[in-house]
PDB file of C-alpha atoms and ligand atoms in Angstrom:
ATOM      1  CA  MET A   2     -13.048  10.368  -4.491  1.00 45.00           C
ATOM      2  CA  ILE A   3     -11.899   8.587  -7.501  1.00 55.00           C
ATOM      3  CA  SER A   4      -9.926  10.632  -9.946  1.00 49.00           C
ATOM      4  CA  SER A   5      -8.866  10.121 -13.582  1.00 44.00           C
ATOM      5  CA  SER A   6      -5.920  13.076 -13.336  1.00 44.00           C
ATOM      6  CA  SER A   7      -2.712  11.831 -13.235  1.00 46.00           C
ATOM      7  CA  SER A   8      -1.602  14.866 -10.872  1.00 49.00           C
ATOM      8  CA  ILE A   9       0.630  12.477  -8.318  1.00 63.00           C
ATOM      9  CA  GLU A  10       3.938  11.319  -9.935  1.00 64.00           C
ATOM     10  CA  PRO A  11       4.951   8.187  -8.836  1.00 58.00           C
ATOM     11  CA  ALA A  12       8.106   8.952  -7.501  1.00 60.00           C
ATOM     12  CA  LEU A  13       9.811   5.708  -8.288  1.00 58.00           C
ATOM     13  CA  GLU A  14      13.366   3.779  -8.735  1.00 65.00           C
ATOM     14  CA  ALA A  15      13.680   3.093 -12.697  1.00 75.00           C
ATOM     15  CA  ARG A  16      11.023   0.911 -14.158  1.00 87.00           C
ATOM     16  CA  SER A  17      11.269  -1.203 -17.060  1.00 90.00           C
ATOM     17  CA  ARG A  18       8.677  -1.097 -19.741  1.00 90.00           C
ATOM     18  CA  ALA A  19       7.126  -3.702 -22.491  1.00 91.00           C
ATOM     19  CA  GLY A  20       4.149  -2.314 -23.560  1.00 92.00           C
ATOM     20  CA  HIS A  21       1.920  -1.056 -21.141  1.00 94.00           C
ATOM     21  CA  ARG A  22       3.385  -3.283 -18.585  1.00 96.00           C
ATOM     22  CA  LEU A  23       5.924  -1.690 -16.009  1.00 95.00           C
ATOM     23  CA  SER A  24       8.268  -3.651 -13.809  1.00 93.00           C
ATOM     24  CA  SER A  25      10.121  -2.213 -10.955  1.00 95.00           C
ATOM     25  CA  ALA A  26      13.424  -4.083  -9.638  1.00 94.00           C
ATOM     26  CA  SER A  27      11.994  -3.656  -5.906  1.00 94.00           C
ATOM     27  CA  ALA A  28       8.604  -5.334  -6.664  1.00 96.00           C
ATOM     28  CA  GLY A  29      10.170  -8.338  -8.812  1.00 94.00           C
ATOM     29  CA  ARG A  30      12.576  -8.673  -5.261  1.00 96.00           C
ATOM     30  CA  ASN A  31       9.388  -8.414  -3.016  1.00 97.00           C
ATOM     31  CA  LYS A  32       6.630  -9.739  -4.484  1.00 98.00           C
ATOM     32  CA  ALA A  33       6.781 -13.057  -3.791  1.00 98.00           C
ATOM     33  CA  VAL A  34       7.675 -12.625   0.046  1.00 98.00           C
ATOM     34  CA  ILE A  35       4.449 -10.179   0.110  1.00 98.00           C
ATOM     35  CA  ALA A  36       2.287 -12.285  -1.618  1.00 98.00           C
ATOM     36  CA  SER A  37       2.857 -15.531   0.503  1.00 98.00           C
ATOM     37  CA  THR A  38       2.856 -13.818   3.854  1.00 98.00           C
ATOM     38  CA  LEU A  39      -0.181 -11.407   2.842  1.00 98.00           C
ATOM     39  CA  ALA A  40      -1.943 -14.613   1.954  1.00 98.00           C
ATOM     40  CA  GLY A  41      -1.725 -15.938   5.381  1.00 98.00           C
ATOM     41  CA  LEU A  42      -3.459 -13.110   6.734  1.00 98.00           C
ATOM     42  CA  LEU A  43      -6.554 -12.555   4.416  1.00 98.00           C
ATOM     43  CA  PRO A  44      -9.826 -13.616   4.626  1.00 98.00           C
ATOM     44  CA  ARG A  45     -11.090 -16.691   2.248  1.00 98.00           C
ATOM     45  CA  HIS A  46     -13.084 -14.930  -0.592  1.00 98.00           C
ATOM     46  CA  ALA A  47     -12.024 -11.760   0.491  1.00 98.00           C
ATOM     47  CA  ARG A  48     -12.253  -8.534  -1.805  1.00 98.00           C
ATOM     48  CA  VAL A  49      -9.109  -6.757  -1.094  1.00 98.00           C
ATOM     49  CA  LEU A  50      -8.355  -3.183  -1.977  1.00 98.00           C
ATOM     50  CA  GLU A  51      -4.808  -2.232  -3.048  1.00 98.00           C
ATOM     51  CA  VAL A  52      -4.093   1.541  -2.435  1.00 98.00           C
ATOM     52  CA  ALA A  53      -1.096   2.592  -4.313  1.00 98.00           C
ATOM     53  CA  SER A  54      -1.064  -0.430  -6.605  1.00 98.00           C
ATOM     54  CA  GLY A  55       2.497   0.977  -8.460  1.00 97.00           C
ATOM     55  CA  THR A  56       3.278  -1.204 -11.566  1.00 97.00           C
ATOM     56  CA  GLY A  57       1.040  -4.063 -10.508  1.00 98.00           C
ATOM     57  CA  GLU A  58       3.024  -6.809 -10.061  1.00 98.00           C
ATOM     58  CA  HIS A  59       2.197  -7.004  -6.438  1.00 98.00           C
ATOM     59  CA  ALA A  60      -1.452  -7.246  -7.426  1.00 98.00           C
ATOM     60  CA  LEU A  61      -0.818 -10.012  -9.461  1.00 98.00           C
ATOM     61  CA  ALA A  62       1.242 -12.369  -7.490  1.00 98.00           C
ATOM     62  CA  CYS A  63      -1.323 -11.747  -4.529  1.00 98.00           C
ATOM     63  CA  VAL A  64      -4.013 -13.590  -6.344  1.00 98.00           C
ATOM     64  CA  GLU A  65      -1.824 -16.050  -8.192  1.00 98.00           C
ATOM     65  CA  ALA A  66      -0.922 -16.971  -4.767  1.00 98.00           C
ATOM     66  CA  ARG A  67      -4.877 -16.940  -3.612  1.00 98.00           C
ATOM     67  CA  PRO A  68      -6.546 -17.254  -6.478  1.00 97.00           C
ATOM     68  CA  ASP A  69      -9.523 -17.050  -4.282  1.00 98.00           C
ATOM     69  CA  LEU A  70      -9.480 -13.262  -3.588  1.00 98.00           C
ATOM     70  CA  THR A  71     -11.122 -10.580  -5.781  1.00 98.00           C
ATOM     71  CA  TRP A  72      -8.186  -7.798  -6.133  1.00 98.00           C
ATOM     72  CA  ILE A  73      -9.474  -4.327  -6.646  1.00 98.00           C
ATOM     73  CA  PRO A  74      -6.178  -2.293  -7.440  1.00 98.00           C
ATOM     74  CA  SER A  75      -6.061   1.570  -7.314  1.00 98.00           C
ATOM     75  CA  GLU A  76      -3.549   4.200  -8.499  1.00 97.00           C
ATOM     76  CA  PRO A  77      -3.313   7.840  -8.804  1.00 97.00           C
ATOM     77  CA  ASN A  78      -0.715   7.955 -11.516  1.00 96.00           C
ATOM     78  CA  ASP A  79      -2.077   7.448 -15.428  1.00 96.00           C
ATOM     79  CA  ASP A  80       0.782   5.479 -16.359  1.00 96.00           C
ATOM     80  CA  SER A  81       0.618   3.215 -13.236  1.00 96.00           C
ATOM     81  CA  ARG A  82      -2.906   2.836 -13.762  1.00 98.00           C
ATOM     82  CA  ALA A  83      -2.380   1.567 -17.474  1.00 98.00           C
ATOM     83  CA  SER A  84       0.352  -0.702 -16.116  1.00 98.00           C
ATOM     84  CA  VAL A  85      -1.646  -2.472 -13.407  1.00 98.00           C
ATOM     85  CA  ASP A  86      -4.594  -3.261 -16.095  1.00 98.00           C
ATOM     86  CA  ALA A  87      -1.888  -4.571 -18.432  1.00 98.00           C
ATOM     87  CA  TRP A  88      -0.836  -6.952 -15.787  1.00 98.00           C
ATOM     88  CA  ALA A  89      -4.261  -8.243 -15.030  1.00 98.00           C
ATOM     89  CA  ILE A  90      -4.982  -9.721 -18.209  1.00 98.00           C
ATOM     90  CA  GLU A  91      -2.790 -12.342 -16.607  1.00 97.00           C
ATOM     91  CA  ALA A  92      -4.962 -12.673 -13.640  1.00 97.00           C
ATOM     92  CA  GLY A  93      -7.898 -14.687 -14.918  1.00 95.00           C
ATOM     93  CA  GLY A  94     -10.671 -12.256 -13.925  1.00 97.00           C
ATOM     94  CA  ARG A  95      -9.469 -11.836 -10.745  1.00 98.00           C
ATOM     95  CA  MET A  96      -7.969  -8.318 -10.629  1.00 98.00           C
ATOM     96  CA  GLN A  97     -11.102  -6.055 -11.340  1.00 98.00           C
ATOM     97  CA  PRO A  98      -9.935  -2.421 -13.708  1.00 98.00           C
ATOM     98  CA  CYS A  99      -7.560  -0.326 -11.631  1.00 98.00           C
ATOM     99  CA  LEU A 100      -9.510   2.892  -9.480  1.00 97.00           C
ATOM    100  CA  GLY A 101      -7.927   6.054  -9.778  1.00 97.00           C
ATOM    101  CA  LEU A 102      -7.589   6.935  -6.083  1.00 97.00           C
ATOM    102  CA  ASP A 103      -6.048   9.575  -4.628  1.00 97.00           C
ATOM    103  CA  VAL A 104      -6.531   8.984  -0.735  1.00 98.00           C
ATOM    104  CA  THR A 105      -5.782  12.439   0.109  1.00 97.00           C
ATOM    105  CA  SER A 106      -9.268  13.216  -1.555  1.00 96.00           C
ATOM    106  CA  ALA A 107     -12.252  13.747   0.625  1.00 91.00           C
ATOM    107  CA  ASP A 108     -14.573  10.691   1.304  1.00 90.00           C
ATOM    108  CA  TRP A 109     -12.883   8.510  -0.898  1.00 96.00           C
ATOM    109  CA  PRO A 110     -14.878   5.337   0.602  1.00 92.00           C
ATOM    110  CA  ARG A 111     -18.050   6.643  -1.184  1.00 92.00           C
ATOM    111  CA  SER A 112     -17.157   5.611  -4.435  1.00 89.00           C
ATOM    112  CA  ILE A 113     -15.932   1.838  -3.496  1.00 95.00           C
ATOM    113  CA  ASP A 114     -17.810  -1.093  -2.796  1.00 93.00           C
ATOM    114  CA  ALA A 115     -17.611  -2.697   0.734  1.00 92.00           C
ATOM    115  CA  VAL A 116     -14.092  -4.391   1.075  1.00 98.00           C
ATOM    116  CA  ASP A 117     -12.506  -7.342   3.739  1.00 98.00           C
ATOM    117  CA  ALA A 118      -9.189  -5.941   3.570  1.00 98.00           C
ATOM    118  CA  ILE A 119      -6.835  -2.963   2.388  1.00 98.00           C
ATOM    119  CA  PHE A 120      -3.384  -3.658   1.426  1.00 99.00           C
ATOM    120  CA  CYS A 121      -1.149  -0.692   0.561  1.00 98.00           C
ATOM    121  CA  ALA A 122       3.067  -1.331  -0.047  1.00 98.00           C
ATOM    122  CA  ASN A 123       5.386   1.549   0.368  1.00 98.00           C
ATOM    123  CA  MET A 124       3.316   4.438  -0.299  1.00 98.00           C
ATOM    124  CA  ILE A 125       3.249   6.323   3.421  1.00 98.00           C
ATOM    125  CA  HIS A 126       6.603   7.300   3.446  1.00 98.00           C
ATOM    126  CA  ILE A 127       7.197   8.429  -0.300  1.00 97.00           C
ATOM    127  CA  ALA A 128       4.082  10.791  -0.003  1.00 98.00           C
ATOM    128  CA  PRO A 129       3.582  13.691   2.529  1.00 98.00           C
ATOM    129  CA  TRP A 130       2.081  12.541   6.057  1.00 98.00           C
ATOM    130  CA  GLU A 131      -1.610  13.334   4.718  1.00 98.00           C
ATOM    131  CA  ALA A 132      -1.630  10.413   2.806  1.00 98.00           C
ATOM    132  CA  CYS A 133      -1.214   8.131   5.412  1.00 98.00           C
ATOM    133  CA  GLU A 134      -4.026  10.145   7.639  1.00 98.00           C
ATOM    134  CA  GLY A 135      -5.886  10.177   4.364  1.00 98.00           C
ATOM    135  CA  LEU A 136      -5.342   6.262   4.373  1.00 98.00           C
ATOM    136  CA  PHE A 137      -6.715   5.712   7.787  1.00 98.00           C
ATOM    137  CA  ALA A 138      -9.685   7.979   7.682  1.00 97.00           C
ATOM    138  CA  GLY A 139     -10.861   6.180   4.671  1.00 97.00           C
ATOM    139  CA  ALA A 140     -10.275   2.594   5.712  1.00 98.00           C
ATOM    140  CA  SER A 141     -12.338   3.489   8.816  1.00 97.00           C
ATOM    141  CA  GLY A 142     -15.230   4.155   6.920  1.00 96.00           C
ATOM    142  CA  LEU A 143     -14.735   1.409   4.361  1.00 97.00           C
ATOM    143  CA  LEU A 144     -13.906  -1.519   6.818  1.00 98.00           C
ATOM    144  CA  ALA A 145     -15.993  -3.244   9.020  1.00 97.00           C
ATOM    145  CA  THR A 146     -15.486  -4.101  12.280  1.00 98.00           C
ATOM    146  CA  GLY A 147     -12.927  -7.140  12.245  1.00 98.00           C
ATOM    147  CA  ARG A 148     -11.717  -6.189   9.112  1.00 98.00           C
ATOM    148  CA  LYS A 149      -8.027  -5.225   8.800  1.00 98.00           C
ATOM    149  CA  LEU A 150      -5.498  -2.839   6.935  1.00 98.00           C
ATOM    150  CA  HIS A 151      -2.145  -3.836   6.280  1.00 99.00           C
ATOM    151  CA  LEU A 152       0.752  -1.821   5.355  1.00 99.00           C
ATOM    152  CA  TYR A 153       3.871  -3.078   3.933  1.00 98.00           C
ATOM    153  CA  GLY A 154       7.403  -1.120   4.122  1.00 98.00           C
ATOM    154  CA  PRO A 155      10.034   0.735   6.188  1.00 98.00           C
ATOM    155  CA  PHE A 156       9.241   1.684   9.636  1.00 98.00           C
ATOM    156  CA  LYS A 157      11.195   3.641  12.175  1.00 98.00           C
ATOM    157  CA  GLU A 158      11.198   1.785  15.740  1.00 98.00           C
ATOM    158  CA  GLY A 159      13.262   4.043  17.866  1.00 95.00           C
ATOM    159  CA  ASP A 160      16.753   2.554  18.519  1.00 95.00           C
ATOM    160  CA  HIS A 161      16.139  -0.472  16.939  1.00 94.00           C
ATOM    161  CA  THR A 162      15.728   1.145  13.356  1.00 96.00           C
ATOM    162  CA  ALA A 163      18.102  -0.189  10.905  1.00 96.00           C
ATOM    163  CA  GLN A 164      20.632   1.999   9.731  1.00 97.00           C
ATOM    164  CA  SER A 165      19.476   1.450   6.168  1.00 97.00           C
ATOM    165  CA  ASN A 166      16.073   2.784   7.134  1.00 97.00           C
ATOM    166  CA  LEU A 167      17.772   5.931   8.756  1.00 98.00           C
ATOM    167  CA  ASP A 168      19.523   6.582   5.344  1.00 98.00           C
ATOM    168  CA  PHE A 169      16.570   6.038   3.295  1.00 97.00           C
ATOM    169  CA  ASP A 170      14.931   8.371   5.541  1.00 98.00           C
ATOM    170  CA  GLU A 171      17.526  10.960   4.953  1.00 98.00           C
ATOM    171  CA  SER A 172      17.813  10.596   1.293  1.00 97.00           C
ATOM    172  CA  LEU A 173      13.421  10.876   1.490  1.00 97.00           C
ATOM    173  CA  LYS A 174      13.718  14.229   2.816  1.00 97.00           C
ATOM    174  CA  ARG A 175      16.585  15.412   0.538  1.00 97.00           C
ATOM    175  CA  ARG A 176      14.139  14.840  -2.495  1.00 96.00           C
ATOM    176  CA  ASP A 177      11.211  16.094  -0.845  1.00 97.00           C
ATOM    177  CA  PRO A 178      11.209  17.496   2.895  1.00 98.00           C
ATOM    178  CA  ARG A 179       7.389  16.231   3.477  1.00 98.00           C
ATOM    179  CA  TRP A 180       8.480  12.575   2.889  1.00 98.00           C
ATOM    180  CA  GLY A 181      10.325   9.909   5.307  1.00 98.00           C
ATOM    181  CA  VAL A 182      10.225   6.659   6.932  1.00 98.00           C
ATOM    182  CA  ARG A 183       7.495   6.846   9.237  1.00 98.00           C
ATOM    183  CA  ALA A 184       7.507   6.040  12.927  1.00 98.00           C
ATOM    184  CA  LEU A 185       5.118   3.271  13.478  1.00 98.00           C
ATOM    185  CA  ASP A 186       4.091   4.586  16.774  1.00 98.00           C
ATOM    186  CA  ASP A 187       3.259   7.354  15.142  1.00 98.00           C
ATOM    187  CA  VAL A 188       1.244   5.488  12.790  1.00 98.00           C
ATOM    188  CA  ASP A 189      -0.480   3.444  16.010  1.00 98.00           C
ATOM    189  CA  VAL A 190      -1.437   6.752  17.238  1.00 98.00           C
ATOM    190  CA  LEU A 191      -3.075   7.889  14.120  1.00 98.00           C
ATOM    191  CA  ALA A 192      -4.603   4.245  13.783  1.00 98.00           C
ATOM    192  CA  GLU A 193      -6.034   4.614  17.357  1.00 98.00           C
ATOM    193  CA  ARG A 194      -7.426   7.962  16.124  1.00 98.00           C
ATOM    194  CA  HIS A 195      -9.547   5.905  13.770  1.00 98.00           C
ATOM    195  CA  GLY A 196     -10.463   3.113  16.051  1.00 98.00           C
ATOM    196  CA  PHE A 197      -7.727   0.780  14.857  1.00 98.00           C
ATOM    197  CA  ALA A 198      -5.492  -1.273  16.764  1.00 98.00           C
ATOM    198  CA  ARG A 199      -2.386  -2.923  15.818  1.00 98.00           C
ATOM    199  CA  GLU A 200      -3.009  -6.565  15.288  1.00 98.00           C
ATOM    200  CA  SER A 201       0.496  -8.003  14.179  1.00 98.00           C
ATOM    201  CA  ARG A 202       3.910  -7.055  12.886  1.00 98.00           C
ATOM    202  CA  ILE A 203       5.813  -9.037  10.670  1.00 98.00           C
ATOM    203  CA  GLU A 204       9.650  -8.969   9.809  1.00 98.00           C
ATOM    204  CA  MET A 205      10.288  -8.828   6.119  1.00 98.00           C
ATOM    205  CA  PRO A 206      13.222  -9.242   3.928  1.00 98.00           C
ATOM    206  CA  ALA A 207      15.505  -5.646   4.155  1.00 97.00           C
ATOM    207  CA  ASN A 208      14.414  -4.172   6.910  1.00 98.00           C
ATOM    208  CA  ASN A 209      10.799  -3.955   6.048  1.00 98.00           C
ATOM    209  CA  LEU A 210       7.842  -4.860   8.195  1.00 98.00           C
ATOM    210  CA  LEU A 211       4.372  -6.082   7.142  1.00 98.00           C
ATOM    211  CA  VAL A 212       2.203  -4.557   9.868  1.00 99.00           C
ATOM    212  CA  SER A 213      -1.797  -5.462  10.584  1.00 99.00           C
ATOM    213  CA  TRP A 214      -4.107  -2.938  12.037  1.00 99.00           C
ATOM    214  CA  VAL A 215      -7.860  -3.973  12.777  1.00 98.00           C
ATOM    215  CA  ASN A 216     -10.965  -1.951  13.013  1.00 98.00           C
ATOM    216  CA  SER A 217     -11.962  -2.659  16.263  1.00 98.00           C
ATOM    217  CA  SER A 218     -14.625   0.445  16.874  1.00 93.00           C
TER     218      SER A 218
HETATM  219  C1  LIG B 311       7.262   3.704  -4.249  1.00 95.84           C
HETATM  220  S1  LIG B 311       5.498   3.410  -5.208  1.00 95.84           S
HETATM  221  C2  LIG B 311       5.130   1.873  -4.451  1.00 95.84           C
HETATM  222  C3  LIG B 311       4.030   0.883  -5.348  1.00 95.84           C
HETATM  223  C4  LIG B 311       3.975  -0.030  -4.981  1.00 95.84           C
HETATM  224  N1  LIG B 311       3.236  -0.009  -4.185  1.00 95.84           N
HETATM  225  C5  LIG B 311       5.064  -1.105  -4.508  1.00 95.84           C
HETATM  226  O1  LIG B 311       5.434  -1.157  -3.641  1.00 95.84           O
HETATM  227  O2  LIG B 311       5.816  -1.221  -5.478  1.00 95.84           O
HETATM  228  C6  LIG B 311       4.491   4.489  -4.206  1.00 95.84           C
HETATM  229  C7  LIG B 311       2.987   4.746  -4.529  1.00 95.84           C
HETATM  230  O3  LIG B 311       2.330   5.626  -4.340  1.00 95.84           O
HETATM  231  C8  LIG B 311       1.189   6.160  -4.955  1.00 95.84           C
HETATM  232  N2  LIG B 311       0.903   7.754  -4.026  1.00 95.84           N
HETATM  233  C9  LIG B 311       1.368   8.721  -3.787  1.00 95.84           C
HETATM  234  N3  LIG B 311       0.420   9.401  -3.330  1.00 95.84           N
HETATM  235  C10 LIG B 311      -0.968   8.731  -3.238  1.00 95.84           C
HETATM  236  C11 LIG B 311      -1.891   8.958  -2.849  1.00 95.84           C
HETATM  237  N4  LIG B 311      -2.213  10.387  -1.888  1.00 95.84           N
HETATM  238  N5  LIG B 311      -3.067   8.187  -3.022  1.00 95.84           N
HETATM  239  C12 LIG B 311      -3.144   7.058  -3.352  1.00 95.84           C
HETATM  240  N6  LIG B 311      -1.667   6.633  -4.049  1.00 95.84           N
HETATM  241  C13 LIG B 311      -0.485   7.440  -4.162  1.00 95.84           C
HETATM  242  C14 LIG B 311       2.174   6.600  -6.335  1.00 95.84           C
HETATM  243  O4  LIG B 311       1.115   6.708  -7.539  1.00 95.84           O
HETATM  244  C15 LIG B 311       3.028   5.295  -6.166  1.00 95.84           C
HETATM  245  O5  LIG B 311       2.267   4.246  -7.031  1.00 95.84           O
END
């Protein structure tokens, strides 16, 4: 379901503002590598739904890297949504108006036309686990067999978890006990429950991953 409320606060690091355009320091650092890596994973002329678009800087970088894409950004937070739409002016029509999407709302895929891929960065650890569940449940309704969901962010991987991600996990839980860096194994189990199989795991800078699951149902 598409909501127009701003009930979800973005829970972000400091952002700078120029008019409606917000800039996040972390998006400034990682948008180029995310855009170039994702560019190698998305089908030609894909319609891509981005969940939790934040400032909109990733969306713009992605359509600049792949001008054939149609990007459908979404955000439950009003301020962030205004920022996405302000950045979209630079995108030459390749970014659609930002949807007010909360993935914990029931039946949210019903309000969105079919897409070829879903991308979501840095949401599942800064939201209750229900957001990850809602993301996969919705993705299974929206993505046809063979289509993929791509998640970027930090993950726990047992003994191989980077110390910086363990520290980040603790700091997130201090802010909200429902948050936390997710175990990749737990996300795999959830994915399988919704008919997805992990297809790739790409190491990204600063101990982040870009992980892709394919709808194999
Ligand atoms: C740390 S920010 C990441 C923003 C952007 N993807 C990035 O990487 O810069 C977390 C985002 O998750 C969004 N969010 C939190 N809960 C959500 C939910 N239930 N459905 C959709 N988005 C949600 C917030 O509004 C916020 O924009």
